[in-house]
Short mmCIF file of C-alpha atoms and ligand atoms in Angstrom, two decimals:
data_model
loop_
_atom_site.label_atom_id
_atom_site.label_comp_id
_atom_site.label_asym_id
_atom_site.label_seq_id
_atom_site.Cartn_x
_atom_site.Cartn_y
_atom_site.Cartn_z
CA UNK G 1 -18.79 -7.56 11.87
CA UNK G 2 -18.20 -5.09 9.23
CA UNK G 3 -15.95 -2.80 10.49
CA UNK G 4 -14.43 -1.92 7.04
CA UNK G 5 -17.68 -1.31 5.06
CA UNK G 6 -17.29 1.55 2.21
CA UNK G 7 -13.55 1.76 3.31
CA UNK G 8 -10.42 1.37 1.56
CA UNK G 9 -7.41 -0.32 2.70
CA UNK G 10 -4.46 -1.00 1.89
CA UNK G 11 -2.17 -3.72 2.51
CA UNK G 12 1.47 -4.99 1.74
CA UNK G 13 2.59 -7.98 2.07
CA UNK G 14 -0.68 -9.37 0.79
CA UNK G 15 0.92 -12.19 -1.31
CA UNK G 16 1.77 -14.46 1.75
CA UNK G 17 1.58 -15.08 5.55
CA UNK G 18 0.02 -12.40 7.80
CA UNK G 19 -0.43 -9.95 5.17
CA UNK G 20 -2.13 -12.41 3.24
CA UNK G 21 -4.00 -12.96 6.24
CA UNK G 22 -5.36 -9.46 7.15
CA UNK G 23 -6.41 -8.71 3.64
CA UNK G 24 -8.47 -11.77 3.78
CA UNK G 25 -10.28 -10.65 7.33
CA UNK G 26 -10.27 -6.92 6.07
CA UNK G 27 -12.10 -7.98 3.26
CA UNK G 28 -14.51 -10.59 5.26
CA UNK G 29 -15.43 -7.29 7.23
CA UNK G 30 -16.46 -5.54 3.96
CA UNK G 31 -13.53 -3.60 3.40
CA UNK G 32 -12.27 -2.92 -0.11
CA UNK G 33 -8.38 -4.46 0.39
CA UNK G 34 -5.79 -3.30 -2.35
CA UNK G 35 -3.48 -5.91 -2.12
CA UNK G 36 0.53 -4.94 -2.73
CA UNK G 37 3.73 -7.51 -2.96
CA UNK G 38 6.23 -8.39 -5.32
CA UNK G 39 4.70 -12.24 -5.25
CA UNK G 40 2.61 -12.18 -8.12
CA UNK G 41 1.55 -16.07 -7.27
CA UNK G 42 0.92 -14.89 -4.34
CA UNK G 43 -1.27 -11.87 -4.85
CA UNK G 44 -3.55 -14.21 -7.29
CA UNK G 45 -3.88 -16.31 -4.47
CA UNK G 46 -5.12 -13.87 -1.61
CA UNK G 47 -7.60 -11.91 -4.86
CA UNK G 48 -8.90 -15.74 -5.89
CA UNK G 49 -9.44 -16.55 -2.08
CA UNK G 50 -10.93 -12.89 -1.48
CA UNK G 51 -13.41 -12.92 -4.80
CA UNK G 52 -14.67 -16.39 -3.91
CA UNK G 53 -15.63 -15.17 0.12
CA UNK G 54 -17.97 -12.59 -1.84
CA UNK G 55 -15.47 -9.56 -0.91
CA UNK G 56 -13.51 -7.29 -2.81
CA UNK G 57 -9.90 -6.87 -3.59
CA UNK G 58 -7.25 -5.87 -6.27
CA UNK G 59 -3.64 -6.66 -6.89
CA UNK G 60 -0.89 -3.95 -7.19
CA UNK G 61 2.53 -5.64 -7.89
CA UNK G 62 4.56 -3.05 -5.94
CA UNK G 63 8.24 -3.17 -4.24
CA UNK G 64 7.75 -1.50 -1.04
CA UNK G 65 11.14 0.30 -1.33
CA UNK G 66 10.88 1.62 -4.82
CA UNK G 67 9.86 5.14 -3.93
CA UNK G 68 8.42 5.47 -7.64
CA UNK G 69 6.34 2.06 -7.44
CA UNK G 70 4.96 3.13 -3.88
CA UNK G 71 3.74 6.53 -4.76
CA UNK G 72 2.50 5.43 -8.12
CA UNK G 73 0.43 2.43 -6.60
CA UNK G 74 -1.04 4.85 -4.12
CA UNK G 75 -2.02 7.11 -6.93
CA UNK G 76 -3.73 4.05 -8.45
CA UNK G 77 -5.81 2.96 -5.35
CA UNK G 78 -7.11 6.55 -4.76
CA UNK G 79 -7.86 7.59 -8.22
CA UNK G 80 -9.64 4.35 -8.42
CA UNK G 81 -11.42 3.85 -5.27
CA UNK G 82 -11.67 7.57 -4.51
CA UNK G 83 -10.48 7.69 -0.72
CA UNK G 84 -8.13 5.67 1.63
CA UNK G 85 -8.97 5.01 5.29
CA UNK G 86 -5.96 2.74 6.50
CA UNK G 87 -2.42 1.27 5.43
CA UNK G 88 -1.38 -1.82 6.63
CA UNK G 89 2.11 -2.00 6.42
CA UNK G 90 2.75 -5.62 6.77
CA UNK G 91 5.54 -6.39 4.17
CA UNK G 92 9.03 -7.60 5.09
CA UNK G 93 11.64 -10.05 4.74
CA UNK G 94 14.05 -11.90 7.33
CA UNK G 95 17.71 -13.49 7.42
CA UNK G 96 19.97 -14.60 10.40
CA UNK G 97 23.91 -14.09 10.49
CA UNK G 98 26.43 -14.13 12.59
CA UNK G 99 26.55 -10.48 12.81
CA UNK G 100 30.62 -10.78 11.65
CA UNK G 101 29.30 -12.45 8.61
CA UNK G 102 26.47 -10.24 7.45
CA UNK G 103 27.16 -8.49 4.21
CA UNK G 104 26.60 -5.09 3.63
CA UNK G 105 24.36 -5.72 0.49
CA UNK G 106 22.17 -8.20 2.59
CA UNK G 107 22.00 -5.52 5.49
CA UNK G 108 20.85 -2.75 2.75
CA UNK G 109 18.13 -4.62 1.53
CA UNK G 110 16.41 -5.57 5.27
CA UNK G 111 16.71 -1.89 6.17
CA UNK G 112 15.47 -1.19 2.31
CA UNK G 113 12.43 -3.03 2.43
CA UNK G 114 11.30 -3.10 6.23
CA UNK G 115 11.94 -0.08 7.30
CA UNK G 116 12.30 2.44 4.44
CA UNK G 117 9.29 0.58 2.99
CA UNK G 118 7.21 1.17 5.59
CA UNK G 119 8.13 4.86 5.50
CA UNK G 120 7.95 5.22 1.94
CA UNK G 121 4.67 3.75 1.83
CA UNK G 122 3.15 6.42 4.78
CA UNK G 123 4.85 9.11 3.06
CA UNK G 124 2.62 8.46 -0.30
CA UNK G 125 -0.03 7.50 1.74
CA UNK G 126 -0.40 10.25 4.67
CA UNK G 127 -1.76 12.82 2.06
CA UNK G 128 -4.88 10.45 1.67
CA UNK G 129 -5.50 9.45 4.95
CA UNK G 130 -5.63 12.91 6.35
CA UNK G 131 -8.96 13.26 4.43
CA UNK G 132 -9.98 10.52 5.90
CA UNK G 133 -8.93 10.80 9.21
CA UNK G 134 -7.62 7.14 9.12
CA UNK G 135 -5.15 4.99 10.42
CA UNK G 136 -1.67 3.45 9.80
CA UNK G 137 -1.15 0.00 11.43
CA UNK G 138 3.45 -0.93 10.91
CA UNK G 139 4.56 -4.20 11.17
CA UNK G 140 7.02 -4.06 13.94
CA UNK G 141 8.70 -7.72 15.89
CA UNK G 142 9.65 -9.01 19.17
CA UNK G 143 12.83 -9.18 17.64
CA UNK G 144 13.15 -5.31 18.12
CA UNK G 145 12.18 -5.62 21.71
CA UNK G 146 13.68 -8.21 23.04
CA UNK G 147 17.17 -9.66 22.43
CA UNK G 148 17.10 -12.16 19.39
CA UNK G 149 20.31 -13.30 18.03
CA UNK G 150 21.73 -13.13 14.54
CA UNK G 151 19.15 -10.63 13.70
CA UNK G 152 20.94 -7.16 13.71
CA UNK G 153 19.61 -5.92 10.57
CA UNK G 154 16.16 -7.48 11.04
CA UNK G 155 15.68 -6.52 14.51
CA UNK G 156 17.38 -2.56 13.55
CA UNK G 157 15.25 -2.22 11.20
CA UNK G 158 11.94 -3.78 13.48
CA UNK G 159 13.09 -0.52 16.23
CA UNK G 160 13.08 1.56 13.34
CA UNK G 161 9.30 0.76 12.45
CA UNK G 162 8.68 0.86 16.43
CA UNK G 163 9.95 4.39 16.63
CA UNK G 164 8.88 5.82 13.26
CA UNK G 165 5.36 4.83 14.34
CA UNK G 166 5.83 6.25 16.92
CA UNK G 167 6.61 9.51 15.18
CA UNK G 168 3.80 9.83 12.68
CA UNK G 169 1.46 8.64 16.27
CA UNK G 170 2.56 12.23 17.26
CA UNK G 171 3.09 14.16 14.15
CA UNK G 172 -0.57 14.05 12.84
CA UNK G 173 -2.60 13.00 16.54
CA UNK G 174 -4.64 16.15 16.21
CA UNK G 175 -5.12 15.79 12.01
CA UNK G 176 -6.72 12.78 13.52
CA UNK G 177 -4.55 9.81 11.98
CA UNK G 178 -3.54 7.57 14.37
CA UNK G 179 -0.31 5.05 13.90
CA UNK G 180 0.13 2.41 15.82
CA UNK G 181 2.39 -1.21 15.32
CA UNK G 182 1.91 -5.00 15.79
CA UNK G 183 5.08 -7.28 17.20
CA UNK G 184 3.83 -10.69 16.65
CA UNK G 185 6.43 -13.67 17.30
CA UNK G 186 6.94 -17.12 15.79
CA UNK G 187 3.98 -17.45 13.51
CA UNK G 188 3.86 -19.87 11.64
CA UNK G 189 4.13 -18.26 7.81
CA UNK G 190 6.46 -19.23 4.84
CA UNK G 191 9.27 -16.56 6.25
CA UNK G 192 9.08 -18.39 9.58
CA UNK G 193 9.11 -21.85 8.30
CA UNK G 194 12.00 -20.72 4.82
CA UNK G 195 14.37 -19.15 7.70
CA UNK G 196 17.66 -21.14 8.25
CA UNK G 197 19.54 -20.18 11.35
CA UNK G 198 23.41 -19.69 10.45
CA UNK G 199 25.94 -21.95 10.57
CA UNK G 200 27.41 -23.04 13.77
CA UNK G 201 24.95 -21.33 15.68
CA UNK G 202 24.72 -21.72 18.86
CA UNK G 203 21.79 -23.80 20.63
CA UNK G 204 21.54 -22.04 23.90
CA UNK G 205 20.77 -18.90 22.11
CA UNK G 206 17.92 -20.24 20.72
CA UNK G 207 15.52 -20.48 23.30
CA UNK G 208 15.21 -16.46 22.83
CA UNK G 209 13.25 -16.88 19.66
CA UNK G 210 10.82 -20.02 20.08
CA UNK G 211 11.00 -20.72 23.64
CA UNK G 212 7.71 -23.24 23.80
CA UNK G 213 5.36 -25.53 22.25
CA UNK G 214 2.21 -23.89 22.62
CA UNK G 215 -0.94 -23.93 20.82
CA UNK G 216 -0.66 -23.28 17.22
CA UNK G 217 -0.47 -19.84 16.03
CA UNK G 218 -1.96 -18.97 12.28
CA UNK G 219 -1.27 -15.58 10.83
CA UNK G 220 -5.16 -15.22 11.49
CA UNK G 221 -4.08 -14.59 15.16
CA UNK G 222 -2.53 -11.28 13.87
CA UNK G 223 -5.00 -10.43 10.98
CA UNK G 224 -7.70 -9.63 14.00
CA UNK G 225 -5.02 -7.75 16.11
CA UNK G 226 -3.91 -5.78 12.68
CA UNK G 227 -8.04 -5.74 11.34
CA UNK G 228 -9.25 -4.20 15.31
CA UNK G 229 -6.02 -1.64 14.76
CA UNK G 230 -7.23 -0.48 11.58
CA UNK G 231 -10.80 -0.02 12.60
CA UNK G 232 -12.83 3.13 14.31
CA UNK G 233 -12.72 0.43 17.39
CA UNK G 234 -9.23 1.68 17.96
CA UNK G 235 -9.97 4.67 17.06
CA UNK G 236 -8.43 6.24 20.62
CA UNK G 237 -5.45 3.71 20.06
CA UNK G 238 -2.53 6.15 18.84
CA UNK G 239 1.82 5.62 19.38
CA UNK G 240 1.23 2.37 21.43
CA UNK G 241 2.71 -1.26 20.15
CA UNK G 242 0.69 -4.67 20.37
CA UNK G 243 2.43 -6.92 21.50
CA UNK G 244 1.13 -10.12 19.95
CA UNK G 245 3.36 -13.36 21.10
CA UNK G 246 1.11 -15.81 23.08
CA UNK G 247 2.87 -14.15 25.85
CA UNK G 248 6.38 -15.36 24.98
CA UNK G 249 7.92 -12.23 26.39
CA UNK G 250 5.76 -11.80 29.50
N1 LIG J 301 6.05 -14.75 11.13
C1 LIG J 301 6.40 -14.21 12.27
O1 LIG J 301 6.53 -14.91 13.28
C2 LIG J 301 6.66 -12.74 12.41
C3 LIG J 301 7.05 -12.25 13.64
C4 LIG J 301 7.28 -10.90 13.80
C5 LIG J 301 7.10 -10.04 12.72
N2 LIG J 301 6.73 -10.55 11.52
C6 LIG J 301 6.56 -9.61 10.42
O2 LIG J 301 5.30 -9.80 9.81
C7 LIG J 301 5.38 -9.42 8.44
C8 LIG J 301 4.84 -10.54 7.57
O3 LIG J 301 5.69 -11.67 7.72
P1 LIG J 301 5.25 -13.14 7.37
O4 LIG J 301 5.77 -14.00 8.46
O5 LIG J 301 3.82 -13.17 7.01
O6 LIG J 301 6.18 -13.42 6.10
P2 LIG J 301 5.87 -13.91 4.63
O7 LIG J 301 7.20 -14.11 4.00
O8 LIG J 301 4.90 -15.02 4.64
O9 LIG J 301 5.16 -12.63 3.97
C9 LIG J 301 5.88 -11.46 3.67
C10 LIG J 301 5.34 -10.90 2.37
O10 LIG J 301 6.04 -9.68 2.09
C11 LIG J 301 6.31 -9.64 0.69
N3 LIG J 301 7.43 -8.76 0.39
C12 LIG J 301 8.75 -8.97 0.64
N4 LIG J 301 9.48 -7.97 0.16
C13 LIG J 301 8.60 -7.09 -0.39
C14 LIG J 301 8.76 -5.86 -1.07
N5 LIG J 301 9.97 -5.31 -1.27
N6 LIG J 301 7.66 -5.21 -1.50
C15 LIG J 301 6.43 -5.76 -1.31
N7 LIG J 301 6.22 -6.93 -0.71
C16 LIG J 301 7.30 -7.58 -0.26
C17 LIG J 301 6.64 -11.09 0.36
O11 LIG J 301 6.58 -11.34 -1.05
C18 LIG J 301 5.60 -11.83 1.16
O12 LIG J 301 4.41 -12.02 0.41
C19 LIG J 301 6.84 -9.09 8.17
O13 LIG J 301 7.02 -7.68 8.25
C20 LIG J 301 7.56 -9.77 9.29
O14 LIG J 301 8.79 -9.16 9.58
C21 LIG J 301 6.51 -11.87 11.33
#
């Protein structure tokens, strides 16, 4: 398959997990993938792995919610590949609290980088896509549509993506972007496997976020939901949410 051939994408979050991930099956399907984090490591990583397949990829070292980084990045990518067809918005970080305990500072920065990420980096990006006609694919969680505990600023700022792709799905339908999100659960990535649940927590809660031992599930599982999102195969896909959790929630 090569859905992406003589397109441009863009994805953050490419240093690690499932952004990592979807650059690397973006690229398999011809696509030229710039790749943004702030994991420099990681970015070499996902370009090495990316070069060696045969495909073709760049690194942008860019903080999501730095408005100047974003639009400046953006700039870069289009002056040097002269077009963009989709943004994956895939970057994002995760803590759990008590929500009594959760500092203001650590609250700022979820909301900084999930959610005003994601809209900073569709603001710089809608201008380009509109000549395109191309598509915006959010990262959004089951923890903003289910109940998960200790999450309040992870799971606010998860609605937030949920509803501001929602937005833009409706804003620019008939300039023919479409916008659509991805709420994956429990794969199994560095964030998932780095988070420590808060002290004292309590164990009957818990069985809302990883409530069985199923098969394994590898980021891959949401690269193809994210890669079939950004393609013309979901073209007539616009304001809807995938939900992508082995059926966890079902
Ligand atoms: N792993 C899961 O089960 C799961 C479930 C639901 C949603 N998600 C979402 O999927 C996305 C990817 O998560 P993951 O599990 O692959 O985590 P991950 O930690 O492996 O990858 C996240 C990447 O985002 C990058 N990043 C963080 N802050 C950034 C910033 N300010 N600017 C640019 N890049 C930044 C990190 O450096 C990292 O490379 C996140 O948005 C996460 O909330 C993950």
């Amino acid at each position: 398959m090569q859905r992406f051939k003589d397109k441009v994408v863009i994805v953050s979050g490419a240093g690690s997990g499932i952004g990592q991930a979807a650059a690397i099956r973006l690229a398999s399907e011809g696509g030229t993938v710039a790749c943004f984090d702030v994991n420099q490591a990681g970015l070499d990583e996902t370009i090495n792995t990316i070069n060696s397949e045969g495909g073709t990829a760049k690194a942008w070292l860019c903080d999501v919610s730095n408005q100047d980084a974003v639009n400046n990045a953006i700039q870069e990518v289009v002056d040097q590949y002269s077009q963009l067809n989709a943004l994956c918005n895939i970057a994002g970080i995760l803590r759990f609290d008590h929500t009594t305990d959760l500092k203001l500072d650590d609250w700022n920065t979820i909301i900084n980088v999930n959610l005003t990420g994601t809209f900073l980096m569709c603001q710089a990006a809608i201008p380009h896509l509109l000549k395109t006609r191309g598509s915006i694919v959010n990262m959004a969680s089951t923890a903003a549509l289910g109940a998960h505990a200790w999450t309040a600023a992870y799971s606010a700022s998860k609605g937030g993506v949920f509803s501001l792709t929602k937005c833009l799905s409706v804003e620019y339908a008939k300039q023919g972007i479409n916008a659509n999100s991805v709420s994956p659960a429990s794969i199994s990535t560095p964030m998932a496997k780095a988070s420590v649940l808060p002290e004292g927590f309590d164990q009957s809660l818990l069985a809302k976020i990883m409530p069985f031992d199923g098969p394994p599930r590898p980021p891959s599982k949401i690269a193809s939901v994210i890669a079939f999102l950004a393609s013309e195969d979901a073209d007539h896909l616009n304001g809807i949410d995938i939900r992508a959790d082995g059926g966890i929630m079902t």
